[in-house]
mmCIF file of C-alpha atoms in Angstrom:
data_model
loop_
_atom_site.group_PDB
_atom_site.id
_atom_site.type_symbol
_atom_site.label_atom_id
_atom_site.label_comp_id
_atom_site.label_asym_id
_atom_site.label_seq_id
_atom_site.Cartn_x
_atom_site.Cartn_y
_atom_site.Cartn_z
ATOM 1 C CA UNK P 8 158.635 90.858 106.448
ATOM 2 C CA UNK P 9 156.709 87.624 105.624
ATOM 3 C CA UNK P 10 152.967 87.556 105.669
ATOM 4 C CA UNK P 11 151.090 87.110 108.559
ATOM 5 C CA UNK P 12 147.314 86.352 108.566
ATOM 6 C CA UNK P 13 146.547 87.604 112.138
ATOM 7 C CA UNK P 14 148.773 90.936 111.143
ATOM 8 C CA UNK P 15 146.241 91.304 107.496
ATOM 9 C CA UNK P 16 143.604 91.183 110.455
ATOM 10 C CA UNK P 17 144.542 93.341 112.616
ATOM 11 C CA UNK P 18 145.041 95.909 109.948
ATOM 12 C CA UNK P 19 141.960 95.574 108.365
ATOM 13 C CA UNK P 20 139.885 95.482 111.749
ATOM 14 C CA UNK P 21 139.111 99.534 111.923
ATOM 15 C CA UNK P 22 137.316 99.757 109.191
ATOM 16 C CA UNK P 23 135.456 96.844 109.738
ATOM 17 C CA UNK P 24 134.233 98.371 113.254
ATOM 18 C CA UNK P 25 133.245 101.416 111.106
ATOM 19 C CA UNK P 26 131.508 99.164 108.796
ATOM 20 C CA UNK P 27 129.262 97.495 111.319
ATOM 21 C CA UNK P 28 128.745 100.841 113.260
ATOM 22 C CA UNK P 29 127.306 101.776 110.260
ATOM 23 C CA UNK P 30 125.265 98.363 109.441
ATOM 24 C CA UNK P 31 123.954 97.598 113.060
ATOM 25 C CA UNK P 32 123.776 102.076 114.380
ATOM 26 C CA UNK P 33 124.649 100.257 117.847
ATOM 27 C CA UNK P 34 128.249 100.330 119.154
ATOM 28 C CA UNK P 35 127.244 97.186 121.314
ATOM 29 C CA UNK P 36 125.846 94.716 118.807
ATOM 30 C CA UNK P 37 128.451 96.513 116.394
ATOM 31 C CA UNK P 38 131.116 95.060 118.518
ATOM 32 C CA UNK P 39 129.753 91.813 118.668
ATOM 33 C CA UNK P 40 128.853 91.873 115.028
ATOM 34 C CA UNK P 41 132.855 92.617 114.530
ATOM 35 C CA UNK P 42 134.414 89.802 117.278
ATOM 36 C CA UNK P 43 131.639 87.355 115.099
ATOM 37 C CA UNK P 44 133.261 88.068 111.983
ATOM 38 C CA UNK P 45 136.849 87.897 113.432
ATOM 39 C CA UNK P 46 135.793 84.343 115.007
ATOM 40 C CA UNK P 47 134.730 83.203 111.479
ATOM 41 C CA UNK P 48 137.729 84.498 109.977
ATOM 42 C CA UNK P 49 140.421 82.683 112.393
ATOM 43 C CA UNK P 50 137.975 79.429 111.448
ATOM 44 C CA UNK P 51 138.302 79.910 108.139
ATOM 45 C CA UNK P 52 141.399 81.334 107.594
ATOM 46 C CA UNK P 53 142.600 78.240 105.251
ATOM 47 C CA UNK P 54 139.896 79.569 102.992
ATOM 48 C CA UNK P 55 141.948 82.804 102.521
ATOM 49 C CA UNK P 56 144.188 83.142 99.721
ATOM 50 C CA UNK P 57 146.864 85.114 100.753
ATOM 51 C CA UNK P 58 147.598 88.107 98.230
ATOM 52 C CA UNK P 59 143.886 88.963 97.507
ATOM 53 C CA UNK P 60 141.792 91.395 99.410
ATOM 54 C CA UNK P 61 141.367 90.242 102.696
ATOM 55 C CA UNK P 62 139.209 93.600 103.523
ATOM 56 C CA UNK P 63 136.897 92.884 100.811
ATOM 57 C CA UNK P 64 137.086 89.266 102.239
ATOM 58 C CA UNK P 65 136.300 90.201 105.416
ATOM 59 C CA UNK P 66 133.377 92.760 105.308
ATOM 60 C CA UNK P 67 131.930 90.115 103.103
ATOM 61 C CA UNK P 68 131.412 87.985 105.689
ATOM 62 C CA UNK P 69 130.494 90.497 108.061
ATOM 63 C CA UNK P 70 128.031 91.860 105.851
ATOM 64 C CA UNK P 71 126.641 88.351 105.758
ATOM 65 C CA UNK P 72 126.643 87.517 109.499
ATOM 66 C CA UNK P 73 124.683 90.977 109.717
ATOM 67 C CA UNK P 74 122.019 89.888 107.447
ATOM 68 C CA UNK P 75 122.160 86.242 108.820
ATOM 69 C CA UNK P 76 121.456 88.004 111.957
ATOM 70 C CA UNK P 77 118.513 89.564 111.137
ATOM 71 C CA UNK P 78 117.047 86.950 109.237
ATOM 72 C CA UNK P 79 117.498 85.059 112.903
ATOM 73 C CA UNK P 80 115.934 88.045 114.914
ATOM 74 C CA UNK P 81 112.952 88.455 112.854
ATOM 75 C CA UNK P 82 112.016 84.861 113.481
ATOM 76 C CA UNK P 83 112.429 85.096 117.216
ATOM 77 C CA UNK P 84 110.038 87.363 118.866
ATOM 78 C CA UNK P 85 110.633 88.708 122.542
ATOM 79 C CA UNK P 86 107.558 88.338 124.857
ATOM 80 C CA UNK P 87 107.975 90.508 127.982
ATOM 81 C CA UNK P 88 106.735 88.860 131.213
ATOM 82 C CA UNK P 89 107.444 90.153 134.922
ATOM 83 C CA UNK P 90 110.428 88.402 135.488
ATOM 84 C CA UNK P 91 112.686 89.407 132.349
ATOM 85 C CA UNK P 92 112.291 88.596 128.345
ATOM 86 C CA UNK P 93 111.814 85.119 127.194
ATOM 87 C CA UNK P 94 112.426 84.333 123.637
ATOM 88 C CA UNK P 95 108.841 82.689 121.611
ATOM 89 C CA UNK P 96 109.341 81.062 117.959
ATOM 90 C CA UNK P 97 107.157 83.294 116.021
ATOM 91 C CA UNK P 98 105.318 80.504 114.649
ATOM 92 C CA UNK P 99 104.133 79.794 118.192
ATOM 93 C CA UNK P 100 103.519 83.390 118.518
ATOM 94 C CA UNK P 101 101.055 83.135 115.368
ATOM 95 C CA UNK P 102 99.864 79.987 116.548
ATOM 96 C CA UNK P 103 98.589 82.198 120.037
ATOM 97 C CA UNK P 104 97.147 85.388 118.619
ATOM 98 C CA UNK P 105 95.525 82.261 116.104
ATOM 99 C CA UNK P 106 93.797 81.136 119.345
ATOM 100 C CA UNK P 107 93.117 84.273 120.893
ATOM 101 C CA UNK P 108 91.100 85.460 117.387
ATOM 102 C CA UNK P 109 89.089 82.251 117.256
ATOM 103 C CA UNK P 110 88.410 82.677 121.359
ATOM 104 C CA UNK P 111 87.601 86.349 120.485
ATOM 105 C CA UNK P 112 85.533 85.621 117.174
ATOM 106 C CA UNK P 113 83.525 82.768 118.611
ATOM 107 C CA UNK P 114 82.270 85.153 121.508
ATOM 108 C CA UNK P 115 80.529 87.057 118.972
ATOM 109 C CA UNK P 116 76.674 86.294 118.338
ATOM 110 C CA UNK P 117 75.819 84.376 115.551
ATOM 111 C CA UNK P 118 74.463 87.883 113.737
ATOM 112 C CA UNK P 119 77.868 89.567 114.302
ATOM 113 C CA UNK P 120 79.737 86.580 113.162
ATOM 114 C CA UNK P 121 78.081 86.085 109.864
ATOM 115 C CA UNK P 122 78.338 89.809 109.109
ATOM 116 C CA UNK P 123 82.179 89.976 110.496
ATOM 117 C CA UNK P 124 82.503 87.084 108.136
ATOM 118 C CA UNK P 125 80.627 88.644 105.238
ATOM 119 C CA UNK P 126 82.091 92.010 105.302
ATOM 120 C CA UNK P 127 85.659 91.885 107.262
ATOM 121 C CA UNK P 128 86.693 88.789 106.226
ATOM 122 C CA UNK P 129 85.233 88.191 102.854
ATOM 123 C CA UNK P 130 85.482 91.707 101.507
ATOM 124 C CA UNK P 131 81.929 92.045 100.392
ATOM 125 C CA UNK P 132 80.412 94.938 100.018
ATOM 126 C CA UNK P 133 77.428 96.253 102.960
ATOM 127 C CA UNK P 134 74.959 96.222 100.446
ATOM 128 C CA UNK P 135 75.706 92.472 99.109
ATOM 129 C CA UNK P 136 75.897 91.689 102.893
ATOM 130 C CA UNK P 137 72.378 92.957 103.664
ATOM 131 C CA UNK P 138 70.991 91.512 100.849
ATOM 132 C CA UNK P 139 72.217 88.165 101.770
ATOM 133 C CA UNK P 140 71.466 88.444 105.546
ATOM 134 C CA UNK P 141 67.993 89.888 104.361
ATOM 135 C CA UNK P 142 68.307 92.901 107.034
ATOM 136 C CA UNK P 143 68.682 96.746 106.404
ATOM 137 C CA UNK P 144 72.531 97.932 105.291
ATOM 138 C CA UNK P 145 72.163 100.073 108.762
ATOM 139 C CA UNK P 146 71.580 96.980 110.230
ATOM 140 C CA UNK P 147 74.691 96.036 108.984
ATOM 141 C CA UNK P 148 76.960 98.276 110.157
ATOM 142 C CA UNK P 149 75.597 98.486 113.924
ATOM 143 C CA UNK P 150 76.043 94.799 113.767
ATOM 144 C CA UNK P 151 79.740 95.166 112.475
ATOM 145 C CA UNK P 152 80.515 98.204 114.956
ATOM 146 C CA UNK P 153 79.049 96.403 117.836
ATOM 147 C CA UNK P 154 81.492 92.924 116.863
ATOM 148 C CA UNK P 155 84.665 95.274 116.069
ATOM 149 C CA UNK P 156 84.235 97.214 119.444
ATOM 150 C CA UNK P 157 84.017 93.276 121.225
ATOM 151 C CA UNK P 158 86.491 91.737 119.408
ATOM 152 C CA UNK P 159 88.870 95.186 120.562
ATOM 153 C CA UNK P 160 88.169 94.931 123.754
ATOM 154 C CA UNK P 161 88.616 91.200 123.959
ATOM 155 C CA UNK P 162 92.052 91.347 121.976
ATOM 156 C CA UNK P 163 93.335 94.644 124.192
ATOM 157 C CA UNK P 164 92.320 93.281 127.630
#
C-alpha cells in the first residue's frame, strides 16, 4: 500500500486526543486543541517528510499551539458585565486599576498620603517614618490603618 499522509493522520490522531486531554484536563478545549493541530498539519503537510515520525511531528506542534495558547489567554483578561463576557487587553486592564489607585490614593488626606507613601510604598521603616513626619510612631500607624481601611473600601466598592 503506498503512503498516504491523511492515513499517517488518522492513525496517529488517538493519542494525540490523549495527549491534549492530558495538556488542557478539558475534553472541550482538548478537542479544539486537537482539530487546531490537525488544521496546521493539512497546511503544512509539504513540511512533512514522509518516513520520519509523524507522531513526534505532530504532538510537537500540538504541544506548541497549547503553549501558544496560553501565552494568548494570559494576555487577554475576561471582564464580566451583565450582558455576557467581553474580552479587555490586559494592558488596558492595568491601565484601569492604574486609574482607580491614583482616584483611590488621591482621596486620602495629605497626612495619610505621605505616610502611605513613606511606609507602603517606599518600604521604610515606622520609626524612620515618624521621625521624618516629626509625629509619634503610634501616630503612624493610626494614620496608615485609617488610609488602608479607605483605600479598601474605595477599591472593593
Amino acid at each position: 500500500m503506498a503512503y498516504s499522509f491523511e492515513n499517517e493522520l488518522i492513525r496517529c490522531m488517538p493519542n494525540l486526543q490523549r495527549y491534549a486531554c492530558k495538556l488542557t484536563r478539558d475534553a472541550n478545549a482538548a478537542e479544539d486543541l486537537l482539530q487546531d493541530c490537525l488544521a496546521r498539519a493539512l497546511s503544512r503537510q509539504h513540511r512533512f517528510e514522509p518516513g520520519t515520525n509523524m507522531q513526534a511531528w505532530l504532538t510537537t506542534m500540538l504541544k506548541n499551539l497549547h503553549f501558544n495558547n496560553l501565552q494568548r489567554d494570559r494576555h487577554v483578561t475576561k471582564v464580566e458585565l451583565w450582558d455576557g463576557a467581553m474580552s479587555v487587553d490586559a494592558a488596558q486592564m492595568s491601565r484601569l486599576v492604574f486609574r482607580d489607585v491614583d482616584r483611590a490614593f488621591s482621596s486620602l488626606t495629605p497626612s495619610q498620603r505621605k505616610v502611605v507613601k513613606l511606609v507602603a510604598i517606599e518600604g521604610r521603616p515606622y520609626q524612620e517614618a515618624a521621625e521624618t513626619l516629626n509625629v509619634s510612631i503610634g501616630t503612624i500607624r493610626s494614620r496608615l490603618c485609617r488610609a488602608r481601611e479607605r483605600l479598601n473600601n474605595l477599591m472593593t466598592a
